CSV table of C-alpha atoms in Angstrom, one decimal:
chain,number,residue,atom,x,y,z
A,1,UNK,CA,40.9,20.2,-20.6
A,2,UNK,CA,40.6,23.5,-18.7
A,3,UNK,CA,42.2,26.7,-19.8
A,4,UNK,CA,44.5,28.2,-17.8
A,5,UNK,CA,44.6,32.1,-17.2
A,6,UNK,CA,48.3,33.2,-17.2
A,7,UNK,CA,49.7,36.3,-15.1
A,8,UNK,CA,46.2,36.2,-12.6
A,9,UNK,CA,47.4,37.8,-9.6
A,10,UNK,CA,44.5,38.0,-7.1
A,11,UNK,CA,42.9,40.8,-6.4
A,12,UNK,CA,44.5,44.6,-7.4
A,13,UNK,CA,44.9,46.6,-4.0
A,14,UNK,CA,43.5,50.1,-4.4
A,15,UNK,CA,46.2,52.8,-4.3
A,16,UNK,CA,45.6,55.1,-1.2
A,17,UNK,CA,44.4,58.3,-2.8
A,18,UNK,CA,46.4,60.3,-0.1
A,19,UNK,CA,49.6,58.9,-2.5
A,20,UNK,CA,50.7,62.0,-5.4
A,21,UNK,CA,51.3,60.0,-8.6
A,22,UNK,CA,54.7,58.2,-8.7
A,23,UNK,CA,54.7,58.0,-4.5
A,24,UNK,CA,55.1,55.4,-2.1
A,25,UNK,CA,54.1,54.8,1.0
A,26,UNK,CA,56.8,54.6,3.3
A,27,UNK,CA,55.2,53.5,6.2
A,28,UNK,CA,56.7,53.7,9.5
A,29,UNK,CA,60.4,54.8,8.4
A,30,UNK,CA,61.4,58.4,7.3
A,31,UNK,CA,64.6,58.5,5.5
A,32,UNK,CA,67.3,60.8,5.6
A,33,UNK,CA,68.4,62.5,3.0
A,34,UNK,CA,70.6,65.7,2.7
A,35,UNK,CA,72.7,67.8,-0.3
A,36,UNK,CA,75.9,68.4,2.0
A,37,UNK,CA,76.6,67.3,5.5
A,38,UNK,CA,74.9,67.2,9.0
A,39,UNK,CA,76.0,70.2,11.1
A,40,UNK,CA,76.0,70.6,15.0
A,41,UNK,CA,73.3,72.9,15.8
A,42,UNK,CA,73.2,74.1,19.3
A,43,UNK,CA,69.5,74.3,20.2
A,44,UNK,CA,70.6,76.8,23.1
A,45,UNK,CA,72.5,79.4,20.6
A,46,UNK,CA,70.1,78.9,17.7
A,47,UNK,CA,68.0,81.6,16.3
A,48,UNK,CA,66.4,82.4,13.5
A,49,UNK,CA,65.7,85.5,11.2
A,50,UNK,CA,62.9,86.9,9.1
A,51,UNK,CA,64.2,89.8,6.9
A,52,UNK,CA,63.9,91.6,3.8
A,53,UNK,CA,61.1,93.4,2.2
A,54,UNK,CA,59.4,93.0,6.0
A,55,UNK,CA,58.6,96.2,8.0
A,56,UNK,CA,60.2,95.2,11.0
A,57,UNK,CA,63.0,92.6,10.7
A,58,UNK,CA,63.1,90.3,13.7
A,59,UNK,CA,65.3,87.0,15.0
A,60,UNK,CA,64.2,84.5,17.2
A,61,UNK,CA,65.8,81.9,19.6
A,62,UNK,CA,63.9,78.2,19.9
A,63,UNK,CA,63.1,79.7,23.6
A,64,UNK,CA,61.1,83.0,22.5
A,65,UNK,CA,59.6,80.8,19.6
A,66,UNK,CA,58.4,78.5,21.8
A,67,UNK,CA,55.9,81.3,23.9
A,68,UNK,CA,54.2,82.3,20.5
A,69,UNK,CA,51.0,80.4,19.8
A,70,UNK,CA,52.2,76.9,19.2
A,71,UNK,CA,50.5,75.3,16.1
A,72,UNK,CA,50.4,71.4,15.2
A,73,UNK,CA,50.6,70.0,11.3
A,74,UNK,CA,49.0,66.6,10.8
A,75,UNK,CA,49.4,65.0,7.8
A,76,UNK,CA,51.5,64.1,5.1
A,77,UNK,CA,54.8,64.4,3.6
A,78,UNK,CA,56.4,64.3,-0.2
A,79,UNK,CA,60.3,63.6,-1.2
A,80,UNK,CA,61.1,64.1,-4.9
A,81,UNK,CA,62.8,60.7,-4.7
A,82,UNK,CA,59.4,59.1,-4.6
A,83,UNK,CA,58.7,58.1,-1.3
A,84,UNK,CA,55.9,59.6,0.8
A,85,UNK,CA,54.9,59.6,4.6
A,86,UNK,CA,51.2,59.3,5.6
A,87,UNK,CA,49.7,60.7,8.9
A,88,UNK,CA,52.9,62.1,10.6
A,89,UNK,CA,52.7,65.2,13.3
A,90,UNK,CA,54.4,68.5,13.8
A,91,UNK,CA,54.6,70.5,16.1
A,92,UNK,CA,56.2,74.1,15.9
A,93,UNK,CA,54.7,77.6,15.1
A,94,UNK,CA,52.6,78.9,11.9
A,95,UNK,CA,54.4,80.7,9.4
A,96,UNK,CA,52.0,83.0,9.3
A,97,UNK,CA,52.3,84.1,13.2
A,98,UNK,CA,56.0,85.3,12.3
A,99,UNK,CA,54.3,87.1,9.1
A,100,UNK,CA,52.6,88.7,11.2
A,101,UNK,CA,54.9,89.9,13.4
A,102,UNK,CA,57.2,91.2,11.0
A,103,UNK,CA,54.4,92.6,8.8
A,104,UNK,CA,54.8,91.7,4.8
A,105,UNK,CA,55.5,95.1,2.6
A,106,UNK,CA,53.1,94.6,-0.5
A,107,UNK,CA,56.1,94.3,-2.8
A,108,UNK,CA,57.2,91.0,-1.4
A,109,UNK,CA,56.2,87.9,-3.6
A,110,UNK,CA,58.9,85.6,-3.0
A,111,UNK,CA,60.8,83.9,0.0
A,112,UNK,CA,64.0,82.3,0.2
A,113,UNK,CA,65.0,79.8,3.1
A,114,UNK,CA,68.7,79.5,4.4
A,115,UNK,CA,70.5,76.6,6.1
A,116,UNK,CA,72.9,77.0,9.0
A,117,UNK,CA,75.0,75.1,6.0
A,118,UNK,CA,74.6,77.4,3.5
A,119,UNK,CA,71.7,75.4,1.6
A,120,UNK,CA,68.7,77.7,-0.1
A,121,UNK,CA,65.5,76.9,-1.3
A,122,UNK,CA,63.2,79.7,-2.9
A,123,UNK,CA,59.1,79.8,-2.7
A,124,UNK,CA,56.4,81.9,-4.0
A,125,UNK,CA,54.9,84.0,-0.8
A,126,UNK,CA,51.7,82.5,-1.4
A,127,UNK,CA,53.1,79.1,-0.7
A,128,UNK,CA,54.0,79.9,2.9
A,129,UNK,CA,51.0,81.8,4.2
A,130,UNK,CA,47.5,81.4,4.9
A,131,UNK,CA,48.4,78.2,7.1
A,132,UNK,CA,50.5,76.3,4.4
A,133,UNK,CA,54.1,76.0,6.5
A,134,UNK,CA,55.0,76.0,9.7
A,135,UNK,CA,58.5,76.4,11.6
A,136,UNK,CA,58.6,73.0,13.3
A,137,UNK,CA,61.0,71.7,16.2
A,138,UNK,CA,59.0,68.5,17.2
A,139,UNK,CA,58.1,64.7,15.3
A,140,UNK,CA,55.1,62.8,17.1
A,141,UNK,CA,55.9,64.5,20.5
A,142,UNK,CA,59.4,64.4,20.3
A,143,UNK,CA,62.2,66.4,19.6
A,144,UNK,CA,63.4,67.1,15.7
A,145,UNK,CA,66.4,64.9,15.3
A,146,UNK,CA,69.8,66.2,13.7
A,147,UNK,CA,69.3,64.2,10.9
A,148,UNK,CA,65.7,65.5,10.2
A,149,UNK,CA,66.9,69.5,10.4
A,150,UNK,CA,66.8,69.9,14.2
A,151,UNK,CA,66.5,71.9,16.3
A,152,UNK,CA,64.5,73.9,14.2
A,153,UNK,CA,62.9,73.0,10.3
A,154,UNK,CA,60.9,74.5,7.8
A,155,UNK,CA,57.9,72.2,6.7
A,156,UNK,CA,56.1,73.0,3.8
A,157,UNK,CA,53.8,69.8,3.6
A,158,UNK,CA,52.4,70.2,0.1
A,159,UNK,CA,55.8,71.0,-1.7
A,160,UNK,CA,58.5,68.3,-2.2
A,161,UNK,CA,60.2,68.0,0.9
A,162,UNK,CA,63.3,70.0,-0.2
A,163,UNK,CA,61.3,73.2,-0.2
A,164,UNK,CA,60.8,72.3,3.8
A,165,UNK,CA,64.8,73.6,4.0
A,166,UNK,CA,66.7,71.7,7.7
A,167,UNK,CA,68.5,73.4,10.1
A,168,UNK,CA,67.1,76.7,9.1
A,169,UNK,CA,68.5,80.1,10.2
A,170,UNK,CA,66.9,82.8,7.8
A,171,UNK,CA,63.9,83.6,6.1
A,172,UNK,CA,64.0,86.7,3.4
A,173,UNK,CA,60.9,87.8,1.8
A,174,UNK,CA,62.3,89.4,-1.8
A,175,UNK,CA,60.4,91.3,-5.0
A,176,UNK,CA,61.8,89.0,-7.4
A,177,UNK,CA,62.5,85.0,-7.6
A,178,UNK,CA,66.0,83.2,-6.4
A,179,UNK,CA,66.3,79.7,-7.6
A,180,UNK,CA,68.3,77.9,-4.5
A,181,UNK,CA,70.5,74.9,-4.5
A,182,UNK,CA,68.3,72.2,-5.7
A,183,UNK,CA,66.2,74.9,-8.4
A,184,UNK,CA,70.0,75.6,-10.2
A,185,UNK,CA,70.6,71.9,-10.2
A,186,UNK,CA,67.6,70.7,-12.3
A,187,UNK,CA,64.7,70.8,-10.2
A,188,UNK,CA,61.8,72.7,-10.7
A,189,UNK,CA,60.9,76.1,-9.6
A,190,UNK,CA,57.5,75.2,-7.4
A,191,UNK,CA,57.7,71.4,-6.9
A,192,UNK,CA,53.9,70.6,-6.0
A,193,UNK,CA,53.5,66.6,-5.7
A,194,UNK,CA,50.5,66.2,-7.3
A,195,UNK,CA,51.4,68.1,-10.4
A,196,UNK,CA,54.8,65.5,-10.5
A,197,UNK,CA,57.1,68.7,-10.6
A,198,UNK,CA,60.1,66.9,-9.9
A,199,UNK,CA,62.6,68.7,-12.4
A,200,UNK,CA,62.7,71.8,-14.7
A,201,UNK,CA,60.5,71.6,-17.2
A,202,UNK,CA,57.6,68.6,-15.6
C-alpha cells in the first residue's frame, strides 16, 4: 500500500519581490477608486498652483507645464486596498523642477495637495523632492483619463496611491503637518508600502 501525501500542491510560485507585503499583482487592469465623485476638468482652463512658505508663488496651466523639462516615471504603483501595478509609465514633469522654480524657504517641512474637489492629502517635504514625485498628465503614451485624475495628477510612486492626490489644483509647502481627508479618517500619516502603513497606528 502506498501512502498518500495530502494537500501537495505542486510547486510554490515565488512571490515577485517588486510586490510590498500584503500586495497583488494586478496585472494589466488599474482600478478606479475615488473618496467623492469624478469632476469635469477642462484640460484647456486647468492650472495649477505651488504656494506657501515658497519665495515666489507661481500657477501653471497644462500648456506652460508642458515646455518645462518633461520627465518620465517607470515603475510601480501601490493602493492601500492591496492591489499593486508593476512596470507602468508616466509621463509629466519632476516635482522638483517646480521646487525649483518657486524656491523652498528653509522653514517648509510639509506639503499638502488639493483636489479640484476639495480632496487633501498631506506629505513630509522630503517625500516629494530629490526625484520622488512627479506631476503627471500621460499613462503609457496616452492621455490621463478622468477616472485616473486627469488632466493633470500627482504621483508619488513609493507612497500608497492616495498620497498621489487626482485632479490636482494646489500644492502648499507649510512649517507644520495637515492630516488630509484620508489621514483624519484612519489612515496613517506617511503610508510607505513596504513598511504596511495602511492605518494609524501600523
Amino acid at each position: 500500500m502506498v501512502a498518500t501525501t495530502r494537500g501537495f500542491l505542486g510547486r510554490r510560485r515565488e512571490r515577485d519581490p517588486r510586490l510590498p507585503p500584503g500586495q497583488y499583482d494586478v496585472g494589466a487592469g488599474w482600478p478606479v477608486l475615488t473618496a467623492e465623485a469624478t469632476p469635469r476638468v477642462d484640460a484647456d482652463r486647468w492650472s495649477v498652483t505651488v504656494d506657501g512658505l515658497v519665495d515666489k508663488p507661481t500657477t501653471w496651466t497644462l500648456r506652460e507645464l508642458r515646455l518645462l523639462p518633461p520627465s518620465v516615471y517607470a515603475g510601480d504603483i501601490h493602493c492601500v486596498t492591496t492591489w499593486s501595478k508593476l512596470d507602468t509609465n508616466f509621463t509629466g514633469i519632476s516635482f522638483d523642477t517646480l521646487l525649483d522654480a518657486v524656491g523652498v524657504k528653509p522653514e517648509a517641512t510639509f506639503v499638502v495637495e488639493t483636489s479640484t474637489t476639495g480632496y487633501t492629502t498631506n506629505l513630509p517635504l522630503d517625500d516629494v523632492r530629490g526625484g520622488k514625485a512627479w506631476l503627471v498628465w500621460e499613462h503609457e503614451g496616452k492621455p490621463l483619463t478622468r477616472d485616473h485624475g486627469g488632466p493633470v495628477r500627482m504621483l508619488v510612486p513609493h507612497l500608497y496611491f492616495w498620497k498621489s492626490a487626482k485632479w490636482i489644483e494646489r500644492i502648499t509647502l507649510l512649517d507644520h503637518d495637515e492630516p488630509g481627508f484620508w489621514e483624519v479618517n484612519g489612515y496613517h500619516e506617511r503610508g510607505d508600502p513596504w513598511r504596511e502603513q495602511r492605518f494609524d497606528g501600523d
